[in-house]
Coordinates of C-alpha atoms and ligand atoms in Angstrom, one line a residue:
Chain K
X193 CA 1.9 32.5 -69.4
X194 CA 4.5 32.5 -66.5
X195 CA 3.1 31.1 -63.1
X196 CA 4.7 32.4 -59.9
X197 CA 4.6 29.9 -56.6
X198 CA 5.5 30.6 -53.5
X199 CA 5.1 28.9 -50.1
X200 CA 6.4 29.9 -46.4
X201 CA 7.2 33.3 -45.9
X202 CA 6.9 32.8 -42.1
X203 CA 6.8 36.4 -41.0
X204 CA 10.4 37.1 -43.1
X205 CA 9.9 40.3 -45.0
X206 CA 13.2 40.6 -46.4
X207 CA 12.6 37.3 -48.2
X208 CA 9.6 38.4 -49.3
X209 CA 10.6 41.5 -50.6
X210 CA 13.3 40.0 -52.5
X211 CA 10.9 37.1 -54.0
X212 CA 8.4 39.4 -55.3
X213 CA 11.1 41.8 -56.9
X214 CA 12.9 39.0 -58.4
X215 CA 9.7 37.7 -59.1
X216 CA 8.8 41.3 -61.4
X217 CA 12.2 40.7 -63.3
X218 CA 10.9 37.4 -64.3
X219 CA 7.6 39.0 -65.5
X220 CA 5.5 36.3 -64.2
X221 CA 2.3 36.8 -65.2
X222 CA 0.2 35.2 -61.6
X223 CA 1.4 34.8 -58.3
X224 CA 0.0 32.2 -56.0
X225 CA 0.6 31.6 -52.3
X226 CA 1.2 28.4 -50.7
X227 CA 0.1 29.2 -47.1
X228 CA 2.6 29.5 -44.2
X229 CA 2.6 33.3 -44.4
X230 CA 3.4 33.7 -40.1
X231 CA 5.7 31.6 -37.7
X232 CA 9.4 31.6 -36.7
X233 CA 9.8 35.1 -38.6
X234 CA 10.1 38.3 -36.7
X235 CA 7.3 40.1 -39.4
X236 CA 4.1 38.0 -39.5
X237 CA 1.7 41.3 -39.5
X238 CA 3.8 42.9 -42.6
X239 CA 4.2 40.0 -44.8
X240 CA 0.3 39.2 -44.3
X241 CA -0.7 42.4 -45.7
X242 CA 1.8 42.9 -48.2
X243 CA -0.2 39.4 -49.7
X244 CA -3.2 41.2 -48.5
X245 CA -1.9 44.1 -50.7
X246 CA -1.3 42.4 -53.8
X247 CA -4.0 40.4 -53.9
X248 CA -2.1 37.1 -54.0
X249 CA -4.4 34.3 -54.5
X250 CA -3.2 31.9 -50.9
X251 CA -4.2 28.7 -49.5
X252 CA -4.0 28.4 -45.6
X253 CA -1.0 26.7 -44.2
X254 CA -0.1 24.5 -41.8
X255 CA 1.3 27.9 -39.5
X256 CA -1.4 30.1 -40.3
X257 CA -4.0 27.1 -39.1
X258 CA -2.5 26.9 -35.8
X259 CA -2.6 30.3 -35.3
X260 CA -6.4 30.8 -36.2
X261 CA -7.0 27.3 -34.1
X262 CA -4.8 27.4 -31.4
X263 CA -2.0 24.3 -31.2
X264 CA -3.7 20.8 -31.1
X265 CA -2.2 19.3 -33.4
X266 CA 0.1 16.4 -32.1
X267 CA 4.0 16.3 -31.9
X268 CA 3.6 14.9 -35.6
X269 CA 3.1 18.5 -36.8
X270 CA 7.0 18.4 -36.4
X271 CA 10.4 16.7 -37.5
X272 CA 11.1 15.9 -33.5
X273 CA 10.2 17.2 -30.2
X274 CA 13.0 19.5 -29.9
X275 CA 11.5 21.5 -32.9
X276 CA 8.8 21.1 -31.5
X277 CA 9.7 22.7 -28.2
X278 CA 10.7 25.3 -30.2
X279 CA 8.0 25.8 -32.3
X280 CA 5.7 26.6 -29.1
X281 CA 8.1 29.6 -28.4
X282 CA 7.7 30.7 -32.1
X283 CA 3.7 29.9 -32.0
X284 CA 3.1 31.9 -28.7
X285 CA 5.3 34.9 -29.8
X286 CA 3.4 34.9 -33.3
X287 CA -0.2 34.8 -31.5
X288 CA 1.1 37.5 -29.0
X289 CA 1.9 40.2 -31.8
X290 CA 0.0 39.4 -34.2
X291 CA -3.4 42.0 -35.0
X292 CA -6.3 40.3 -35.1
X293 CA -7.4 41.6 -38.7
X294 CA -4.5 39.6 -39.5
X295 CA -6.0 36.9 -37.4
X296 CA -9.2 36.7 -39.3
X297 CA -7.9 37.0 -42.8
X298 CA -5.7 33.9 -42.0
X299 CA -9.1 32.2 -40.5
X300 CA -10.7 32.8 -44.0
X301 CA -8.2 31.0 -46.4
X302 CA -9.2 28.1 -48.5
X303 CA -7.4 24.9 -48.0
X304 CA -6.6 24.5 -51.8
X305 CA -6.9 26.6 -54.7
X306 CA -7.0 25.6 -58.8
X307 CA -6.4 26.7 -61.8
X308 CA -7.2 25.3 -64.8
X309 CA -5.0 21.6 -64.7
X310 CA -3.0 23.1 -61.4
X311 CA -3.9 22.9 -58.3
X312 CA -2.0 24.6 -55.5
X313 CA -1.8 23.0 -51.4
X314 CA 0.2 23.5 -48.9
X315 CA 1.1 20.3 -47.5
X316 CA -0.8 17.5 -49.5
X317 CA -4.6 17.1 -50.8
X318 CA -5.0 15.2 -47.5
X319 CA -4.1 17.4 -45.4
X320 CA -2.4 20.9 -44.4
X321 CA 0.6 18.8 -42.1
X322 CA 1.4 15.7 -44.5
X323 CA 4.8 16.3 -45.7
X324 CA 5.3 15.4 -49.1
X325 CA 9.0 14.7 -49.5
X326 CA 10.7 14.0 -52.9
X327 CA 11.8 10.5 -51.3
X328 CA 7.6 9.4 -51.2
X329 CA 7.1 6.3 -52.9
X330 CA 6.3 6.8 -56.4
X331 CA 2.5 5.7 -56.2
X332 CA 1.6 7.4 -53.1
X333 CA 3.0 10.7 -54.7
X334 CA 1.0 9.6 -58.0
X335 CA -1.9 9.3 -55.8
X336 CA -1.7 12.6 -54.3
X337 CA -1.7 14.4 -57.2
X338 CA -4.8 11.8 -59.3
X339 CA -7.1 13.0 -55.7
X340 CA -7.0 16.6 -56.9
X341 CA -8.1 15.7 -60.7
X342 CA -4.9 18.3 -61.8
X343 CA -1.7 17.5 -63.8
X344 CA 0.5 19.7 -61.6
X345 CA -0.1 19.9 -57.8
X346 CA 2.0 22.7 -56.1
X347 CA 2.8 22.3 -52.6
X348 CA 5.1 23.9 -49.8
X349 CA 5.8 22.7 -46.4
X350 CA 9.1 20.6 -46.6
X351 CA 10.9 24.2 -47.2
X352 CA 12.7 22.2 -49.9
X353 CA 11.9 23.0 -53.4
X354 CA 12.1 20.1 -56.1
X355 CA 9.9 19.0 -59.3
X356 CA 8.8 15.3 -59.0
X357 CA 7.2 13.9 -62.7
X358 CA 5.6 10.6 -62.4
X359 CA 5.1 9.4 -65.8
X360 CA 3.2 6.5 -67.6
X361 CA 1.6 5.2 -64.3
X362 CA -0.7 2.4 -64.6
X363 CA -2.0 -0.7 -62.5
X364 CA -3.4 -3.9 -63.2
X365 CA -6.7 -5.1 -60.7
X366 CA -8.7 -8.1 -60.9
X367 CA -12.3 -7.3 -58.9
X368 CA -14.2 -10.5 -57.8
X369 CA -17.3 -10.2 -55.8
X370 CA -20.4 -12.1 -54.6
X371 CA -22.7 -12.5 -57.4
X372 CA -21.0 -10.7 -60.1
X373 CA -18.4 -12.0 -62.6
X374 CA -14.4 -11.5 -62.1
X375 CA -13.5 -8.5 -63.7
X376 CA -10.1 -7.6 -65.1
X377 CA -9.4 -3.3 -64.5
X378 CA -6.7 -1.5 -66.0
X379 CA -5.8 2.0 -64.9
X380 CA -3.3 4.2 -66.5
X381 CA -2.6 8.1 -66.2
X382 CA -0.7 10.1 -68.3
X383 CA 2.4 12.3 -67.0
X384 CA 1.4 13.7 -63.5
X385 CA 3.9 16.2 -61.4
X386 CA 4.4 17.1 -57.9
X387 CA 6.0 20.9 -57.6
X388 CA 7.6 21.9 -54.3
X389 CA 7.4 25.6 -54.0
X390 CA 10.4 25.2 -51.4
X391 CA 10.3 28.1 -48.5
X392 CA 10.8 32.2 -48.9
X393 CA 11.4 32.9 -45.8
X394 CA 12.9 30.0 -43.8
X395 CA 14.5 28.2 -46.9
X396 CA 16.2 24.3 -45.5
X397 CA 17.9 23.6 -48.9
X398 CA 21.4 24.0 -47.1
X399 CA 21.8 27.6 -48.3
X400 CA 20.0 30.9 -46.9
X401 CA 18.8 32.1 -50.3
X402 CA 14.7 32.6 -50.5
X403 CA 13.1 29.7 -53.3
X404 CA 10.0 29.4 -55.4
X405 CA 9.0 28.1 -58.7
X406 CA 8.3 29.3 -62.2
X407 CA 5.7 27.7 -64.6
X408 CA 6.1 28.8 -67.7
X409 CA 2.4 27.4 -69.3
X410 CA 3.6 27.6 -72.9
X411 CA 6.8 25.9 -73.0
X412 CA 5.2 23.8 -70.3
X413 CA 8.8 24.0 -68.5
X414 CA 9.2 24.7 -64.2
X415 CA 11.9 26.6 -63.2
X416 CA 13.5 26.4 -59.5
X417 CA 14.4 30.0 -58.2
X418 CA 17.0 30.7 -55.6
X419 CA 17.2 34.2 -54.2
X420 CA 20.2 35.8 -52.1
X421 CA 18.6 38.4 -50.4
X422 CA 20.2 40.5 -47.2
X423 CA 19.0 37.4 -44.4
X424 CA 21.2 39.0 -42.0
X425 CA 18.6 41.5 -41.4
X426 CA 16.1 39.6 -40.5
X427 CA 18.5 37.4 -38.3
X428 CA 19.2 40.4 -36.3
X429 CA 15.0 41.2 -36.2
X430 CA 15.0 37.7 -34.6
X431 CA 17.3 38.3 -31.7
X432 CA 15.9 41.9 -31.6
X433 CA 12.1 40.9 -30.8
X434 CA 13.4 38.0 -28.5
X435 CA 12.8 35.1 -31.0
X436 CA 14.9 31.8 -30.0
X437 CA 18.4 32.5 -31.5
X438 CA 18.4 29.2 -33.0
X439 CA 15.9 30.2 -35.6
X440 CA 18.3 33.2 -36.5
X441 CA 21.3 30.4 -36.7
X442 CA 19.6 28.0 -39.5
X443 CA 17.7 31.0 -40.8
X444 CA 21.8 32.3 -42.0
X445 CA 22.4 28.4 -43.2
X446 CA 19.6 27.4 -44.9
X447 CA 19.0 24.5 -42.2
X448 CA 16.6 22.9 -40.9
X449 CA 19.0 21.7 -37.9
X450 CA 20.0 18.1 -38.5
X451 CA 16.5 16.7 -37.8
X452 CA 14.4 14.7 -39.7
X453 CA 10.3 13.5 -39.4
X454 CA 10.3 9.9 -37.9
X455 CA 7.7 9.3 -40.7
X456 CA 6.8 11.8 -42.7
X457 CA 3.4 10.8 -44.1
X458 CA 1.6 10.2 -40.8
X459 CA -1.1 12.4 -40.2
X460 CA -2.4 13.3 -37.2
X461 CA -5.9 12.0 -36.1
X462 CA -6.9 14.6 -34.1
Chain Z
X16 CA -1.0 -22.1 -39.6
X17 CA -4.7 -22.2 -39.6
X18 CA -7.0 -20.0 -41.1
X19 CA -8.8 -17.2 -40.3
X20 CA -12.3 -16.3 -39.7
X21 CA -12.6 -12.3 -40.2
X22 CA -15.8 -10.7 -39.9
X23 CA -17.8 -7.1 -39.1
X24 CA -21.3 -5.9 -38.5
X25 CA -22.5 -8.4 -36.3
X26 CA -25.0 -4.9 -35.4
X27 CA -25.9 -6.1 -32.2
X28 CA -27.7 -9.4 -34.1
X29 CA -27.3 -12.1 -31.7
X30 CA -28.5 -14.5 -33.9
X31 CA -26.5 -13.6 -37.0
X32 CA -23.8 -14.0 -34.8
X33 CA -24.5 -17.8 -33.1
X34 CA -25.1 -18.8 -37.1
X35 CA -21.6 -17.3 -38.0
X36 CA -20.0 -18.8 -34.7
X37 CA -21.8 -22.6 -35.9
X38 CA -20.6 -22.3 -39.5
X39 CA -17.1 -21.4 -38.4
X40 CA -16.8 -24.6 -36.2
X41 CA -18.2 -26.6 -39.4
X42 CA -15.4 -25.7 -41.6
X43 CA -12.8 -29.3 -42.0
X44 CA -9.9 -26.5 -42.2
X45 CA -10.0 -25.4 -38.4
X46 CA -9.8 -21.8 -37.9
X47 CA -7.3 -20.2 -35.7
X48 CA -8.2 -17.1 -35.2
X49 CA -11.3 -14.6 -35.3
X50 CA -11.2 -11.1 -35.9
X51 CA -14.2 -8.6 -35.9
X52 CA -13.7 -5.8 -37.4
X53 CA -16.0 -3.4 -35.5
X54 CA -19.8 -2.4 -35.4
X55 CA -20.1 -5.3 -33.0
X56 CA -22.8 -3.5 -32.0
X57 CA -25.7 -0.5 -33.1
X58 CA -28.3 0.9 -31.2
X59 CA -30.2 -2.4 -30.4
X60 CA -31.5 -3.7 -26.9
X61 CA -29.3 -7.0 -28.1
X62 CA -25.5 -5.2 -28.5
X63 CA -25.3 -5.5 -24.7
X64 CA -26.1 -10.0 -24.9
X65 CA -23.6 -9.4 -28.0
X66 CA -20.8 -7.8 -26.3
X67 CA -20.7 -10.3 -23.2
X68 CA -21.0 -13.1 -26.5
X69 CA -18.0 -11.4 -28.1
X70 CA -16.0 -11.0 -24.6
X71 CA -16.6 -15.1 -23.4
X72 CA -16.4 -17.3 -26.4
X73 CA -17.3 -21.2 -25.4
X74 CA -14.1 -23.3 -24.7
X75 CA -14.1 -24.7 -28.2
X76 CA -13.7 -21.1 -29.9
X77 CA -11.1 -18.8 -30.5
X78 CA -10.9 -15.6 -28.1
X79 CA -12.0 -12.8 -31.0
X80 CA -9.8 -9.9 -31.5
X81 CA -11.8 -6.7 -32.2
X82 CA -11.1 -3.5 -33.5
X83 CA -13.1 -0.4 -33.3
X84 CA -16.3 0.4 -35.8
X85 CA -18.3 2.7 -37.0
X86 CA -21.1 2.3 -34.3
X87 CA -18.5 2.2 -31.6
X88 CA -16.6 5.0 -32.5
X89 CA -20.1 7.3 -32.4
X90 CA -20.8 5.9 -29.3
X91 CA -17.4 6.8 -28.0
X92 CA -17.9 10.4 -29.1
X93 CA -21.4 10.5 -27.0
X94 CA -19.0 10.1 -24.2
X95 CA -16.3 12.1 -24.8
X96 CA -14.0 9.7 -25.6
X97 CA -14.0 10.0 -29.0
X98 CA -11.7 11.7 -31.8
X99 CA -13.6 14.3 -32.4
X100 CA -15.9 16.4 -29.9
X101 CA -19.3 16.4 -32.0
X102 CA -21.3 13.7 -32.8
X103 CA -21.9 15.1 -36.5
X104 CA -21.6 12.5 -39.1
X105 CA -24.4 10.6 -36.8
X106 CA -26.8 13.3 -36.8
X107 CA -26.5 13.6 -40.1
X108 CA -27.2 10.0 -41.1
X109 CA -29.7 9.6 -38.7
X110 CA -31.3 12.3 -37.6
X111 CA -30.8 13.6 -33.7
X112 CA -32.7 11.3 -32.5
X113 CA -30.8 9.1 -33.0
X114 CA -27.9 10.6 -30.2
X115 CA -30.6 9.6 -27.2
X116 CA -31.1 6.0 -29.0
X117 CA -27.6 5.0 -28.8
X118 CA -26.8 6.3 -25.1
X119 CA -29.9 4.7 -24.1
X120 CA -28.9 1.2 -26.2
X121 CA -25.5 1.0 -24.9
X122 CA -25.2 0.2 -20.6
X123 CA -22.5 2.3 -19.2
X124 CA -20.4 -0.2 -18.0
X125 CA -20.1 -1.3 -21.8
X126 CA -18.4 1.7 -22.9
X127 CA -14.9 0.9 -21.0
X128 CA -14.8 -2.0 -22.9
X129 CA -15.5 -0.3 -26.1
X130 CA -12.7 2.1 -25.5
X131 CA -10.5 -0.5 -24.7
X132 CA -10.7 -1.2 -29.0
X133 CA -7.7 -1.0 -31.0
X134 CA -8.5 1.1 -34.0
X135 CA -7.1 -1.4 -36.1
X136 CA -5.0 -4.4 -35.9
X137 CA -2.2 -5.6 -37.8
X138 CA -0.9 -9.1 -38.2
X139 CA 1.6 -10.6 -40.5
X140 CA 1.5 -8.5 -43.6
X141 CA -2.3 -8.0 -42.9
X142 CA -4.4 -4.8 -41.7
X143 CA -7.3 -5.8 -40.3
X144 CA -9.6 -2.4 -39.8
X145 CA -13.3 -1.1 -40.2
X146 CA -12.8 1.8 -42.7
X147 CA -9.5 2.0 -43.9
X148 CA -6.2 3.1 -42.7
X149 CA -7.6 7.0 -42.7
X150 CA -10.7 6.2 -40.7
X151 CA -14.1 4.3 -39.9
X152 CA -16.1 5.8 -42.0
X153 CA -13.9 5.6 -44.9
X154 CA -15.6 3.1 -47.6
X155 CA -14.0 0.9 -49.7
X156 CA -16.1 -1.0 -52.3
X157 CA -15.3 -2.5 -55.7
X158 CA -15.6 0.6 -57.0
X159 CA -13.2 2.1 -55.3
X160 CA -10.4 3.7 -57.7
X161 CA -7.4 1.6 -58.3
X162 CA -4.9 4.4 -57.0
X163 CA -7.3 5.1 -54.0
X164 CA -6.7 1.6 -53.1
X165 CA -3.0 1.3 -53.1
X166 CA -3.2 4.7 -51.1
X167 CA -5.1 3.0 -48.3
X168 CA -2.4 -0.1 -48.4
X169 CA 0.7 1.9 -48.5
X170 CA -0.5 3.8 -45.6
X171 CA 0.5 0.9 -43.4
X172 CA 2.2 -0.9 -45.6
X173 CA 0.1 -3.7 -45.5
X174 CA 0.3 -6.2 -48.1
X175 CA -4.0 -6.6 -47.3
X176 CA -6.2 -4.9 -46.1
X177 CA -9.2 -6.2 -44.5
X178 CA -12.3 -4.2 -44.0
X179 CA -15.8 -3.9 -43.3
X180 CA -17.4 -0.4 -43.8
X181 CA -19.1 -1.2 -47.1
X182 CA -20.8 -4.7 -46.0
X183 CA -19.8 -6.2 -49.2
X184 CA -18.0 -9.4 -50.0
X185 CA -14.9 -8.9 -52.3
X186 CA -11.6 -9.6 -52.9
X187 CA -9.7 -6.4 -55.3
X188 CA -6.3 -7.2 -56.2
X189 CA -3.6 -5.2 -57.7
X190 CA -1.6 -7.7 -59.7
X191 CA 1.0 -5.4 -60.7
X192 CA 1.5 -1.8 -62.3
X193 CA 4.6 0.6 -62.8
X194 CA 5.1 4.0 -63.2
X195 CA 8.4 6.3 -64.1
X196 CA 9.6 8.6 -61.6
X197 CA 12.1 11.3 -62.0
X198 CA 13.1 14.1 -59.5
X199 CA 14.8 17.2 -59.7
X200 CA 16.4 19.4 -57.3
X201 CA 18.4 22.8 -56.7
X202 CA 21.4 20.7 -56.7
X203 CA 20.9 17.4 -59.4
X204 CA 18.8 15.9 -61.3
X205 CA 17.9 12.0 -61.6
X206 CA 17.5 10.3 -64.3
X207 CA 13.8 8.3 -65.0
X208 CA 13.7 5.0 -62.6
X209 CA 10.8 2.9 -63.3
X210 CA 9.4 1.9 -59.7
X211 CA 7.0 -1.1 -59.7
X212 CA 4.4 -1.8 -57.0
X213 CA 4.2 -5.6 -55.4
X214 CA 0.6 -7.5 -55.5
X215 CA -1.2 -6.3 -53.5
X216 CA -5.1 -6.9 -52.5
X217 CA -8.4 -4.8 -50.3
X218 CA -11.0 -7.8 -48.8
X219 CA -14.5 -6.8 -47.9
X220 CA -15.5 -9.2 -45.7
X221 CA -19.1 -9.0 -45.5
X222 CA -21.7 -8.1 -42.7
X223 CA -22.6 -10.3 -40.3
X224 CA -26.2 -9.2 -38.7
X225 CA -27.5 -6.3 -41.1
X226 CA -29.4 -8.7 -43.3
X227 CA -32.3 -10.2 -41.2
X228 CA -31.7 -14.5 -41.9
X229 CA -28.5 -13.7 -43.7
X230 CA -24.8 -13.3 -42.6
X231 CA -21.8 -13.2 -44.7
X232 CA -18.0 -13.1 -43.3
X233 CA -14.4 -14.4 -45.2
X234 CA -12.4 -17.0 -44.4
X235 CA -8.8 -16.3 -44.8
X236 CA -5.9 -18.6 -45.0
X237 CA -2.5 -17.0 -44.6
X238 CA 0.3 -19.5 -45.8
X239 CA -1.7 -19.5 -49.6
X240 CA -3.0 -16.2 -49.3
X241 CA -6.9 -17.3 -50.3
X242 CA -9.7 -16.2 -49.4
X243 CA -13.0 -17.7 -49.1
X244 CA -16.3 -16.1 -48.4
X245 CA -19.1 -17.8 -46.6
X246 CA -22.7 -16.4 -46.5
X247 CA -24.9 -18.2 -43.8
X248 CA -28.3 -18.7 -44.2
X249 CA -30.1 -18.6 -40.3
X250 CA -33.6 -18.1 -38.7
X251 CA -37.1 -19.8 -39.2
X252 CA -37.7 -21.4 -42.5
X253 CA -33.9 -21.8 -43.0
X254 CA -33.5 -25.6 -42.7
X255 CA -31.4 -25.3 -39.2
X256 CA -35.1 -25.6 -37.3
X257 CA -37.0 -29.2 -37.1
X258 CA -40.2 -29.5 -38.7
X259 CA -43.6 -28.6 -35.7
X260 CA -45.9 -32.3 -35.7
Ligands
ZN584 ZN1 6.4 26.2 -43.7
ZN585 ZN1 3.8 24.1 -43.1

């Protein structure tokens, strides 16, 4: 069975389009949806129900949760202030336009989804706005995926797709408490992987194409997808509906503009 | 450098507390410093004696440093100064009542200085925190799972990790483990690199005033990373009181 994952769209149709079509010439047999469906994009209300439409299974991302809550989140929600600054702009427009059934159907998305040994997340089991990126230290990543009880976790969120296998993990404890006898522990897991989905519709791998991922169940083999699709015209649908420009400028280089999270683990307390 | 006494849940037991403070002025190896790890107080009459105990220790004992607990943190939320708005996971544990209890238990003028609490505090290689670095109410025991454990670590990267959530008195340590990482991208692909975690160890130090007559709190000494825990026996019938005629 093939296993199509994809994570966000933010309101580009175009990149949707072309995902789902390029999806049908892989003949994938399942699509799931990694959350991030609205934001920066100039479509938010026609990508949600084309998912709606399909009858994509989706978990709620980090966008679509700010939308349905309103922004509290901290400044850690993004790679620096400036995007951050920016990412008001984007979050007010979005709210603005967006219909309200669309509003609700966001509200109602699960936080994670599973199937079988997968399990699909937007950010990390911990939460919707950790950033898992491949550069993680080894036993943290190895912890995020244990948490879920899975083999594969799929995640989104970084907009950069890669396929992280932890293999042959294993730790040595000693336990000694009051009353009870020191006792030696040894934990092992077996193979373990981390899947980024990488981004549809707002891609940062230093290209504009649209990425996903392929699981192919039965050959038990991922495949990372890359997608030229006609980005141009959703750059001008940015400028057009009065979007800031610069989301049109990385959208047409794959970019997330030279900045990077301070630390990309922390996780806001409120 | 000296050691250091670390210790939580005094509960608002006064008592507990003075039998801790005596058995930490006993010890030959003198001790530096003195942490308390939150739930300095609960929703007794006594947390408000405790507190001004906790703020002005005698001349011949160090100035604590205290971080926020579990009771403290609830109590913060009854006054709108907490991290969340609602005071649910109290409620839940023990009942509504309970909300009136603590506002009533804790004088006004107390909550400044409960606010004033770090959340956690961090010294040397050592976190020093109630629950763990994702919250209060996070509990770590000797059960806890090995990977769980590292998680809580790595957070901070803190070599230990002191705590006091579950009450208990233990010292987990991971001695070593490994695992083989290999990433792929759009662009390359790395070849297998086997990454390999340092020792690391989780301390439960104990509860001070939950037990009526009993206290238990670690002992900690930083240049040979040992650690000692003490349980202190106090209260009629426990030796400390002379004999009536
Ligand atoms: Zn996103
Ligand atoms: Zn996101």
């Amino acid at each position: 069975m093939k296993v199509a994952v994809m994570s966000c769209i933010h309101g580009n149709y175009e990149a949707l389009n072309a995902v789902l079509s390029d999806i049908d010439d892989q003949s994938a047999d399942k699509i799931y949806c990694l959350g991030d469906l609205v934001g920066y994009g100039p479509h938010p209300n026609a990508v949600v129900e084309m998912i709606r439409a399909l009858d994509i299974p989706t978990c709620q991302g980090c966008w679509d949760e700010d939308i349905v809550e309103g922004l509290n989140s901290c400044e850690c929600s993004y790679p620096s202030v400036l995007a951050e600054k920016r990412g008001k702009q984007a979050h007010e427009w979005t709210d603005q336009v967006i219909h309200p059934e669309v509003r609700e159907f966001l509200a109602q998305l699960p936080l994670s989804l599973r199937d079988d040994n997968l399990c699909f997340v937007h950010g990390s089991p911990h939460n919707q706005h950790e950033y898992l990126m491949p550069e993680v230290d080894a036993f943290v990543a190895l912890e995020r995926v244990l948490v879920t009880g899975a083999d594969i976790l799929f995640c989104g969120h970084t907009h950069v797709p890669y396929v992280r296998s932890l293999d042959a993990g294993q730790l040595q404890i000693r336990v000694k408490s009051t009353g009870t006898t020191e006792r030696d522990v040894s934990f092992s897991a077996p193979l373990k992987r981390i899947v980024n989905a990488g981004s549809v519709g707002e891609p940062r791998h230093g290209r504009p194409n649209a990425t996903y991922v392929i699981y192919n169940t039965d050959a038990d083999q991922i495949t990372l997808r890359e997608v030229e699709y006609d980005y141009q015209k959703t750059c001008a649908a940015i400028i057009d509906n009065g979007l800031p420009p610069i989301f049109a400028w990385r959208l047409a280089r794959g970019l997330e503009f030279a900045e990077r999270a301070d630390d990309p683990t922390h996780v806001c307390e409120r | 450098m000296n050691d250091w006494a670390i210790l939580s849940g005094i509960e608002g037991n006064l008592a507990a507390y003075e039998a801790v403070l005596a058995d930490i002025k006993r010890q030959r190896q003198p001790v530096e410093e003195l942490y308390i790890l939150g739930d300095v107080i609960a929703p007794t009459a006594e947390s408000e004696q405790v507190i001004q105990r906790v703020r002005s220790p005698q001349q011949n004992e160090p100035m604590p440093q205290v971080c926020q607990g579990w009771w403290e943190e609830q109590l913060l939320i009854l006054h709108g100064l907490g991290r969340t708005g609602e005071p649910t996971e109290l409620i839940e544990r023990y009942g509504i009542t309970m909300v009136k209890t603590l506002w009533d238990a804790i004088p006004r003028e107390m909550v400044e200085w409960v606010r004033s609490l770090d959340f956690g505090l961090f010294e040397l290689d050592c976190l020093l925190i109630h629950g763990s670095s994702v919250s209060v109410s996070d509990q770590l025991t000797p059960d806890t799972p090995a990977m769980q454990m590292l998680d809580r670590l790595m957070r901070m990267e803190a070599n230990t990790l002191f705590c006091g959530r579950s009450g208990l008195t233990f010292q987990y340590e991971i001695q070593q483990g490994t695992v083989t990482s290999s990433l792929t991208t759009l662009d390359r692909s790395n070849s297998p690199q086997a990454i390999a975690v340092k020792p690391r160890q989780v301390v439960g130090v104990g509860n001070v005033g939950r037990l009526p007559g009993q206290a238990s709190y670690a002992l900690y000494r930083p240049n040979s990373n040992q650690v000692e825990f003490r349980t202190v026996r106090y209260g009629a019938g426990k030796g400390f009181q002379r004999a009536s005629p």
